[in-house]
mmCIF file of C-alpha atoms in Angstrom:
data_model
loop_
_atom_site.group_PDB
_atom_site.id
_atom_site.type_symbol
_atom_site.label_atom_id
_atom_site.label_comp_id
_atom_site.label_asym_id
_atom_site.label_seq_id
_atom_site.Cartn_x
_atom_site.Cartn_y
_atom_site.Cartn_z
ATOM 1 C CA UNK A 810 67.806 85.311 161.049
ATOM 2 C CA UNK A 811 66.454 86.236 157.578
ATOM 3 C CA UNK A 812 64.151 83.731 155.906
ATOM 4 C CA UNK A 813 66.137 81.634 153.389
ATOM 5 C CA UNK A 814 64.032 78.958 151.721
ATOM 6 C CA UNK A 815 65.896 75.881 150.646
ATOM 7 C CA UNK A 816 65.767 75.118 146.918
ATOM 8 C CA UNK A 817 66.200 71.629 145.658
ATOM 9 C CA UNK A 818 66.306 69.818 142.324
ATOM 10 C CA UNK A 819 65.032 71.647 139.232
ATOM 11 C CA UNK A 820 64.249 74.835 141.155
ATOM 12 C CA UNK A 821 67.821 75.135 142.348
ATOM 13 C CA UNK A 822 69.199 74.462 138.886
ATOM 14 C CA UNK A 823 66.814 77.007 137.381
ATOM 15 C CA UNK A 824 67.906 79.702 139.805
ATOM 16 C CA UNK A 825 71.556 78.920 139.109
ATOM 17 C CA UNK A 826 70.946 79.304 135.374
ATOM 18 C CA UNK A 827 69.231 82.657 135.872
ATOM 19 C CA UNK A 828 72.111 83.896 137.989
ATOM 20 C CA UNK A 829 74.598 82.944 135.282
ATOM 21 C CA UNK A 830 72.587 84.815 132.659
ATOM 22 C CA UNK A 831 72.173 87.874 134.869
ATOM 23 C CA UNK A 832 75.793 88.030 136.010
ATOM 24 C CA UNK A 833 77.040 90.316 133.180
ATOM 25 C CA UNK A 834 74.087 92.649 133.709
ATOM 26 C CA UNK A 835 74.662 92.867 137.432
ATOM 27 C CA UNK A 836 78.406 93.383 137.034
ATOM 28 C CA UNK A 837 77.878 96.234 134.580
ATOM 29 C CA UNK A 838 75.203 97.835 136.732
ATOM 30 C CA UNK A 839 77.397 97.674 139.818
ATOM 31 C CA UNK A 840 80.289 99.293 138.021
ATOM 32 C CA UNK A 841 82.513 96.194 138.075
ATOM 33 C CA UNK A 842 82.657 95.977 134.275
ATOM 34 C CA UNK A 843 84.864 94.598 132.906
ATOM 35 C CA UNK A 844 85.640 91.669 135.159
ATOM 36 C CA UNK A 845 87.824 89.797 132.649
ATOM 37 C CA UNK A 846 90.241 90.557 129.756
ATOM 38 C CA UNK A 847 88.973 92.529 126.771
ATOM 39 C CA UNK A 848 89.736 91.935 123.110
ATOM 40 C CA UNK A 849 89.465 94.331 120.188
ATOM 41 C CA UNK A 850 88.675 92.597 116.907
ATOM 42 C CA UNK A 851 90.239 94.056 113.750
ATOM 43 C CA UNK A 852 89.110 93.049 110.270
ATOM 44 C CA UNK A 853 92.454 93.827 108.645
ATOM 45 C CA UNK A 854 95.973 92.494 108.879
ATOM 46 C CA UNK A 855 98.579 93.801 111.310
ATOM 47 C CA UNK A 856 100.319 97.011 110.319
ATOM 48 C CA UNK A 857 97.358 98.630 108.549
ATOM 49 C CA UNK A 858 95.497 101.740 109.633
ATOM 50 C CA UNK A 859 92.778 99.912 111.567
ATOM 51 C CA UNK A 860 95.373 97.842 113.397
ATOM 52 C CA UNK A 861 97.401 100.931 114.318
ATOM 53 C CA UNK A 862 94.378 102.655 115.855
ATOM 54 C CA UNK A 863 93.205 99.499 117.626
ATOM 55 C CA UNK A 864 96.565 99.041 119.338
ATOM 56 C CA UNK A 865 96.620 102.709 120.303
ATOM 57 C CA UNK A 866 93.235 102.337 122.019
ATOM 58 C CA UNK A 867 94.158 98.973 123.531
ATOM 59 C CA UNK A 868 97.069 100.556 125.385
ATOM 60 C CA UNK A 869 94.820 103.258 126.844
ATOM 61 C CA UNK A 870 91.910 100.951 127.678
ATOM 62 C CA UNK A 871 94.176 98.496 129.481
ATOM 63 C CA UNK A 872 95.060 101.251 131.944
ATOM 64 C CA UNK A 873 91.613 102.756 132.418
ATOM 65 C CA UNK A 874 89.639 99.486 132.427
ATOM 66 C CA UNK A 875 92.249 97.777 134.616
ATOM 67 C CA UNK A 876 92.145 94.639 132.479
ATOM 68 C CA UNK A 877 94.406 93.198 129.767
ATOM 69 C CA UNK A 878 93.265 94.390 126.334
ATOM 70 C CA UNK A 879 94.468 92.450 123.294
ATOM 71 C CA UNK A 880 94.060 93.143 119.581
ATOM 72 C CA UNK A 881 92.942 90.186 117.490
ATOM 73 C CA UNK A 882 93.411 90.452 113.710
ATOM 74 C CA UNK A 883 90.912 88.537 111.573
ATOM 75 C CA UNK A 884 91.410 89.927 108.060
ATOM 76 C CA UNK A 885 89.339 89.097 105.019
ATOM 77 C CA UNK A 886 85.857 89.380 103.508
ATOM 78 C CA UNK A 887 85.956 93.181 103.579
ATOM 79 C CA UNK A 888 86.402 93.334 107.354
ATOM 80 C CA UNK A 889 83.281 91.220 107.940
ATOM 81 C CA UNK A 890 85.015 88.153 109.445
ATOM 82 C CA UNK A 891 85.988 90.153 112.527
ATOM 83 C CA UNK A 892 82.570 91.793 112.563
ATOM 84 C CA UNK A 893 80.751 88.454 112.535
ATOM 85 C CA UNK A 894 82.909 87.117 115.365
ATOM 86 C CA UNK A 895 82.018 90.206 117.379
ATOM 87 C CA UNK A 896 78.337 89.902 116.530
ATOM 88 C CA UNK A 897 78.320 86.268 117.702
ATOM 89 C CA UNK A 898 80.322 86.851 120.896
ATOM 90 C CA UNK A 899 78.882 86.846 124.414
ATOM 91 C CA UNK A 900 77.113 90.144 125.091
ATOM 92 C CA UNK A 901 79.177 91.060 128.119
ATOM 93 C CA UNK A 902 81.115 93.984 126.630
ATOM 94 C CA UNK A 903 84.472 92.239 126.490
ATOM 95 C CA UNK A 904 84.553 91.722 122.708
ATOM 96 C CA UNK A 905 84.938 95.016 120.855
ATOM 97 C CA UNK A 906 85.268 95.729 117.157
ATOM 98 C CA UNK A 907 87.262 98.550 115.626
ATOM 99 C CA UNK A 908 85.374 98.819 112.355
ATOM 100 C CA UNK A 909 85.495 101.041 109.303
ATOM 101 C CA UNK A 910 82.803 102.083 106.870
ATOM 102 C CA UNK A 911 84.123 99.251 104.678
ATOM 103 C CA UNK A 912 82.579 96.576 106.868
ATOM 104 C CA UNK A 913 79.738 98.637 108.301
ATOM 105 C CA UNK A 914 78.418 100.551 105.312
ATOM 106 C CA UNK A 915 79.758 99.125 102.035
ATOM 107 C CA UNK A 916 80.294 95.370 102.337
ATOM 108 C CA UNK A 917 76.761 94.614 103.624
ATOM 109 C CA UNK A 918 75.428 95.714 100.224
ATOM 110 C CA UNK A 919 77.830 93.450 98.327
ATOM 111 C CA UNK A 920 78.162 90.312 100.433
ATOM 112 C CA UNK A 921 75.696 87.879 101.958
ATOM 113 C CA UNK A 922 76.281 88.235 105.684
ATOM 114 C CA UNK A 923 75.193 85.914 108.485
ATOM 115 C CA UNK A 924 74.571 88.822 110.823
ATOM 116 C CA UNK A 925 72.838 92.193 110.719
ATOM 117 C CA UNK A 926 75.417 95.003 111.074
ATOM 118 C CA UNK A 927 72.759 97.414 112.318
ATOM 119 C CA UNK A 928 71.272 95.080 114.938
ATOM 120 C CA UNK A 929 73.994 92.664 115.968
ATOM 121 C CA UNK A 930 76.692 95.296 116.485
ATOM 122 C CA UNK A 931 76.094 98.077 119.005
ATOM 123 C CA UNK A 932 77.745 101.433 118.132
ATOM 124 C CA UNK A 933 79.981 102.838 120.879
ATOM 125 C CA UNK A 934 81.651 105.883 119.342
ATOM 126 C CA UNK A 935 83.541 107.413 116.434
ATOM 127 C CA UNK A 936 87.325 107.187 116.657
ATOM 128 C CA UNK A 937 88.597 109.137 113.645
ATOM 129 C CA UNK A 938 87.973 110.073 110.034
ATOM 130 C CA UNK A 939 90.792 109.669 107.527
ATOM 131 C CA UNK A 940 90.914 110.922 103.940
ATOM 132 C CA UNK A 941 91.919 108.439 101.271
ATOM 133 C CA UNK A 942 95.076 109.272 99.338
ATOM 134 C CA UNK A 943 95.795 108.379 95.736
ATOM 135 C CA UNK A 944 99.262 106.806 95.817
ATOM 136 C CA UNK A 945 101.600 105.224 93.297
ATOM 137 C CA UNK A 946 104.921 103.465 93.953
ATOM 138 C CA UNK A 947 107.898 105.781 94.279
ATOM 139 C CA UNK A 948 109.327 104.137 91.141
ATOM 140 C CA UNK A 949 106.262 105.111 89.087
ATOM 141 C CA UNK A 950 106.851 107.460 86.147
ATOM 142 C CA UNK A 951 103.677 109.400 87.028
ATOM 143 C CA UNK A 952 104.256 112.570 89.005
ATOM 144 C CA UNK A 953 100.715 113.972 88.914
ATOM 145 C CA UNK A 954 97.078 112.986 88.602
ATOM 146 C CA UNK A 955 96.986 114.430 85.099
ATOM 147 C CA UNK A 956 99.911 112.266 83.976
ATOM 148 C CA UNK A 957 98.280 109.178 85.477
ATOM 149 C CA UNK A 958 94.890 109.851 83.882
ATOM 150 C CA UNK A 959 96.480 110.552 80.484
ATOM 151 C CA UNK A 960 98.291 107.212 80.613
ATOM 152 C CA UNK A 961 95.147 105.368 81.742
ATOM 153 C CA UNK A 962 93.137 106.823 78.863
ATOM 154 C CA UNK A 963 95.847 105.814 76.400
ATOM 155 C CA UNK A 964 95.732 102.197 77.608
ATOM 156 C CA UNK A 965 92.191 101.575 78.917
ATOM 157 C CA UNK A 966 91.714 98.513 81.099
ATOM 158 C CA UNK A 967 95.414 97.793 81.584
ATOM 159 C CA UNK A 968 96.079 99.731 84.806
ATOM 160 C CA UNK A 969 95.498 97.957 88.127
ATOM 161 C CA UNK A 970 94.509 99.498 91.416
ATOM 162 C CA UNK A 971 94.863 97.788 94.789
ATOM 163 C CA UNK A 972 92.440 97.824 97.705
ATOM 164 C CA UNK A 973 92.194 96.303 101.158
ATOM 165 C CA UNK A 974 89.317 94.125 99.931
ATOM 166 C CA UNK A 975 86.128 93.964 97.920
ATOM 167 C CA UNK A 976 83.717 96.614 99.135
ATOM 168 C CA UNK A 977 86.409 98.583 100.938
ATOM 169 C CA UNK A 978 86.522 102.360 100.738
ATOM 170 C CA UNK A 979 89.649 101.903 98.607
ATOM 171 C CA UNK A 980 87.530 99.856 96.191
ATOM 172 C CA UNK A 981 84.809 102.515 96.195
ATOM 173 C CA UNK A 982 87.430 105.238 95.712
ATOM 174 C CA UNK A 983 88.932 103.447 92.722
ATOM 175 C CA UNK A 984 85.552 102.987 91.047
ATOM 176 C CA UNK A 985 84.546 106.580 91.748
ATOM 177 C CA UNK A 986 87.853 107.798 90.286
ATOM 178 C CA UNK A 987 87.343 105.742 87.119
ATOM 179 C CA UNK A 988 83.802 107.085 86.752
ATOM 180 C CA UNK A 989 84.904 110.691 87.298
ATOM 181 C CA UNK A 990 87.831 110.507 84.849
ATOM 182 C CA UNK A 991 86.274 108.320 82.182
ATOM 183 C CA UNK A 992 88.955 105.659 82.628
ATOM 184 C CA UNK A 993 88.972 101.905 83.218
ATOM 185 C CA UNK A 994 91.159 99.995 85.647
ATOM 186 C CA UNK A 995 91.374 96.470 87.047
ATOM 187 C CA UNK A 996 90.527 96.073 90.722
ATOM 188 C CA UNK A 997 92.982 93.898 92.688
ATOM 189 C CA UNK A 998 91.687 93.227 96.239
ATOM 190 C CA UNK A 999 93.928 92.165 99.131
ATOM 191 C CA UNK A 1000 93.388 91.027 102.721
ATOM 192 C CA UNK A 1001 94.189 94.437 104.168
ATOM 193 C CA UNK A 1002 96.211 97.496 103.164
ATOM 194 C CA UNK A 1003 99.521 96.211 104.497
ATOM 195 C CA UNK A 1004 99.400 93.256 102.093
ATOM 196 C CA UNK A 1005 98.444 95.554 99.227
ATOM 197 C CA UNK A 1006 101.475 97.724 100.015
ATOM 198 C CA UNK A 1007 103.813 94.832 99.261
ATOM 199 C CA UNK A 1008 102.594 94.577 95.666
ATOM 200 C CA UNK A 1009 102.191 98.269 94.958
ATOM 201 C CA UNK A 1010 105.690 99.001 96.251
ATOM 202 C CA UNK A 1011 106.951 96.078 94.175
ATOM 203 C CA UNK A 1012 105.253 97.432 91.064
ATOM 204 C CA UNK A 1013 102.708 94.619 90.606
ATOM 205 C CA UNK A 1014 99.881 97.180 90.733
ATOM 206 C CA UNK A 1015 100.048 100.775 89.563
ATOM 207 C CA UNK A 1016 97.934 102.707 92.066
ATOM 208 C CA UNK A 1017 95.788 102.677 95.184
ATOM 209 C CA UNK A 1018 93.336 104.868 97.080
ATOM 210 C CA UNK A 1019 94.582 104.075 100.573
ATOM 211 C CA UNK A 1020 93.449 105.579 103.853
ATOM 212 C CA UNK A 1021 95.845 108.146 105.265
ATOM 213 C CA UNK A 1022 96.277 106.108 108.447
ATOM 214 C CA UNK A 1023 97.830 103.148 106.636
ATOM 215 C CA UNK A 1024 99.512 104.999 103.758
ATOM 216 C CA UNK A 1025 101.272 107.716 105.732
ATOM 217 C CA UNK A 1026 104.134 105.569 107.009
ATOM 218 C CA UNK A 1027 104.929 104.318 103.509
ATOM 219 C CA UNK A 1028 104.697 107.850 102.138
ATOM 220 C CA UNK A 1029 107.042 109.249 104.772
ATOM 221 C CA UNK A 1030 109.505 106.416 104.190
ATOM 222 C CA UNK A 1031 109.580 107.294 100.497
ATOM 223 C CA UNK A 1032 108.117 104.001 99.284
ATOM 224 C CA UNK A 1033 104.841 105.474 98.058
ATOM 225 C CA UNK A 1034 104.277 108.740 96.186
ATOM 226 C CA UNK A 1035 101.062 110.652 96.983
ATOM 227 C CA UNK A 1036 99.409 112.265 93.971
ATOM 228 C CA UNK A 1037 96.239 113.654 95.551
ATOM 229 C CA UNK A 1038 94.109 113.665 98.680
ATOM 230 C CA UNK A 1039 90.492 112.575 98.281
ATOM 231 C CA UNK A 1040 89.148 115.284 100.574
ATOM 232 C CA UNK A 1041 87.690 118.771 100.507
ATOM 233 C CA UNK A 1042 90.959 120.318 101.657
ATOM 234 C CA UNK A 1043 94.640 119.478 101.911
ATOM 235 C CA UNK A 1044 95.899 117.823 105.060
ATOM 236 C CA UNK A 1045 98.601 119.431 107.234
ATOM 237 C CA UNK A 1046 100.800 116.326 107.080
ATOM 238 C CA UNK A 1047 101.019 116.596 103.263
ATOM 239 C CA UNK A 1048 100.713 120.329 102.559
ATOM 240 C CA UNK A 1049 102.181 120.081 99.053
ATOM 241 C CA UNK A 1050 99.818 117.333 97.899
ATOM 242 C CA UNK A 1051 96.731 118.716 96.119
ATOM 243 C CA UNK A 1052 93.177 117.558 96.609
ATOM 244 C CA UNK A 1053 91.550 115.633 93.782
ATOM 245 C CA UNK A 1054 89.461 118.692 92.975
ATOM 246 C CA UNK A 1055 92.577 120.838 92.724
ATOM 247 C CA UNK A 1056 93.977 118.196 90.371
ATOM 248 C CA UNK A 1057 90.894 118.507 88.171
ATOM 249 C CA UNK A 1058 88.893 115.480 89.385
ATOM 250 C CA UNK A 1059 85.540 116.000 91.109
ATOM 251 C CA UNK A 1060 83.055 113.534 92.530
ATOM 252 C CA UNK A 1061 85.625 110.975 93.693
ATOM 253 C CA UNK A 1062 86.205 112.004 97.313
ATOM 254 C CA UNK A 1063 85.835 108.953 99.573
ATOM 255 C CA UNK A 1064 87.077 108.903 103.152
ATOM 256 C CA UNK A 1065 87.529 106.152 105.709
ATOM 257 C CA UNK A 1066 86.039 106.414 109.163
ATOM 258 C CA UNK A 1067 86.885 104.235 112.131
ATOM 259 C CA UNK A 1068 84.373 103.454 114.831
ATOM 260 C CA UNK A 1069 84.198 101.324 117.960
ATOM 261 C CA UNK A 1070 81.421 98.731 118.276
ATOM 262 C CA UNK A 1071 80.485 96.035 120.755
ATOM 263 C CA UNK A 1072 78.329 92.913 120.538
ATOM 264 C CA UNK A 1073 74.627 93.696 120.226
ATOM 265 C CA UNK A 1074 72.719 93.204 123.460
ATOM 266 C CA UNK A 1075 75.608 94.349 125.643
ATOM 267 C CA UNK A 1076 74.286 95.979 128.861
ATOM 268 C CA UNK A 1077 73.765 99.704 128.460
ATOM 269 C CA UNK A 1078 75.994 100.488 131.438
ATOM 270 C CA UNK A 1079 78.924 98.730 129.742
ATOM 271 C CA UNK A 1080 78.347 100.566 126.447
ATOM 272 C CA UNK A 1081 78.221 103.900 128.261
ATOM 273 C CA UNK A 1082 81.419 103.057 130.127
ATOM 274 C CA UNK A 1083 83.171 102.214 126.836
ATOM 275 C CA UNK A 1084 81.965 105.431 125.220
ATOM 276 C CA UNK A 1085 83.279 107.443 128.178
ATOM 277 C CA UNK A 1086 86.638 105.647 128.070
ATOM 278 C CA UNK A 1087 86.899 106.204 124.312
ATOM 279 C CA UNK A 1088 86.193 109.929 124.577
ATOM 280 C CA UNK A 1089 88.676 110.230 127.434
ATOM 281 C CA UNK A 1090 91.342 108.459 125.363
ATOM 282 C CA UNK A 1091 90.685 110.657 122.327
ATOM 283 C CA UNK A 1092 91.262 113.752 124.458
ATOM 284 C CA UNK A 1093 94.749 112.630 125.455
ATOM 285 C CA UNK A 1094 97.459 114.741 123.760
ATOM 286 C CA UNK A 1095 99.574 111.754 122.700
ATOM 287 C CA UNK A 1096 96.556 110.050 121.104
ATOM 288 C CA UNK A 1097 95.586 113.238 119.288
ATOM 289 C CA UNK A 1098 99.128 113.742 118.065
ATOM 290 C CA UNK A 1099 99.307 110.172 116.776
ATOM 291 C CA UNK A 1100 96.006 110.347 114.901
ATOM 292 C CA UNK A 1101 96.786 113.756 113.431
ATOM 293 C CA UNK A 1102 100.185 112.468 112.290
ATOM 294 C CA UNK A 1103 98.265 109.805 110.367
ATOM 295 C CA UNK A 1104 96.234 112.521 108.652
ATOM 296 C CA UNK A 1105 93.088 111.916 110.682
ATOM 297 C CA UNK A 1106 90.474 114.136 112.270
ATOM 298 C CA UNK A 1107 89.031 113.385 115.710
ATOM 299 C CA UNK A 1108 85.352 114.059 116.365
ATOM 300 C CA UNK A 1109 84.193 112.466 119.636
ATOM 301 C CA UNK A 1110 80.513 111.460 119.591
ATOM 302 C CA UNK A 1111 78.020 110.216 122.117
ATOM 303 C CA UNK A 1112 76.401 106.836 121.520
ATOM 304 C CA UNK A 1113 73.211 108.140 119.922
ATOM 305 C CA UNK A 1114 74.993 110.493 117.528
ATOM 306 C CA UNK A 1115 77.368 107.799 116.338
ATOM 307 C CA UNK A 1116 74.534 105.291 115.960
ATOM 308 C CA UNK A 1117 72.695 107.753 113.705
ATOM 309 C CA UNK A 1118 75.855 108.363 111.676
ATOM 310 C CA UNK A 1119 76.346 104.615 111.304
ATOM 311 C CA UNK A 1120 72.816 104.152 109.964
ATOM 312 C CA UNK A 1121 73.055 107.158 107.626
ATOM 313 C CA UNK A 1122 76.348 105.913 106.190
ATOM 314 C CA UNK A 1123 74.832 102.452 105.689
ATOM 315 C CA UNK A 1124 72.061 103.957 103.591
ATOM 316 C CA UNK A 1125 74.348 106.375 101.701
ATOM 317 C CA UNK A 1126 76.815 103.715 100.632
ATOM 318 C CA UNK A 1127 73.989 101.371 99.719
ATOM 319 C CA UNK A 1128 72.811 103.917 97.183
ATOM 320 C CA UNK A 1129 76.386 104.447 95.947
ATOM 321 C CA UNK A 1130 76.865 100.716 95.418
ATOM 322 C CA UNK A 1131 73.635 100.529 93.436
ATOM 323 C CA UNK A 1132 74.422 103.633 91.381
ATOM 324 C CA UNK A 1133 77.934 102.491 90.419
ATOM 325 C CA UNK A 1134 76.911 98.900 89.779
ATOM 326 C CA UNK A 1135 79.633 97.562 92.086
ATOM 327 C CA UNK A 1136 79.619 93.804 92.554
ATOM 328 C CA UNK A 1137 81.405 91.257 94.717
ATOM 329 C CA UNK A 1138 83.932 90.050 92.182
#
């Protein structure tokens, strides 16, 4: 029979510890990943654009990964609460993060974080890119960008614009709009777009640069009025809504991208499996239809390409934050 030395005492305990540490690596390498339920962390409240996309992916991943996949909402701190929880999770590939450029590229330059977004979060792939839309409540007297800007110039510093949090792309969009139009407005941050919608629909704030994914439902229901799309071209879902440039405002186009990340140090085999599952999901007609209905564009990327995009965006928004003088209020 094969030679099997007997291990006793500290040696046995040491081997047991090594086996526990190596278990995730072995499982991933043998193709058994994942061997337990998966969770997708979301840094915004339920009902917002990030939440919608996370639940869409969760449904697909549950089938392909053959494990329960749950969405866990941890809103606040510009999406960084969910990001930190992901960064500090066990590196076995079962804690994912559906992030936006808010938490990955903007907030790190405004907030003191207890993790490194470039090292402690491993990029998996790009999910979608959504233009931001300048919206006002349907009860607003302003029917166009020009009317809104004229009113803002007449009463500087009295208009309020909502965002999903300090350092969000909505925050950046609002500041860029003020800079481009020579106006002043008060920033009112919320813990996610869905909470901001309550106040903008109720008339407590006058305007918002919301991502298409979270604003579209409120626009289609008639609760929000879109004035312009912060993009290079109009979107098919809102063909009659002009771009900011068409409305006479340049230099204020800010979009929102959504990407999938996993805890840093996750075995490469698990990351590659997740990237493959993501790309497969994004190719499904019902997923494409859903994302396009939200005004988004799908551009599947391999791991390396998305990692480079993530780093480039981090540097680009860092410069933008410095140039605009944005601060954590």
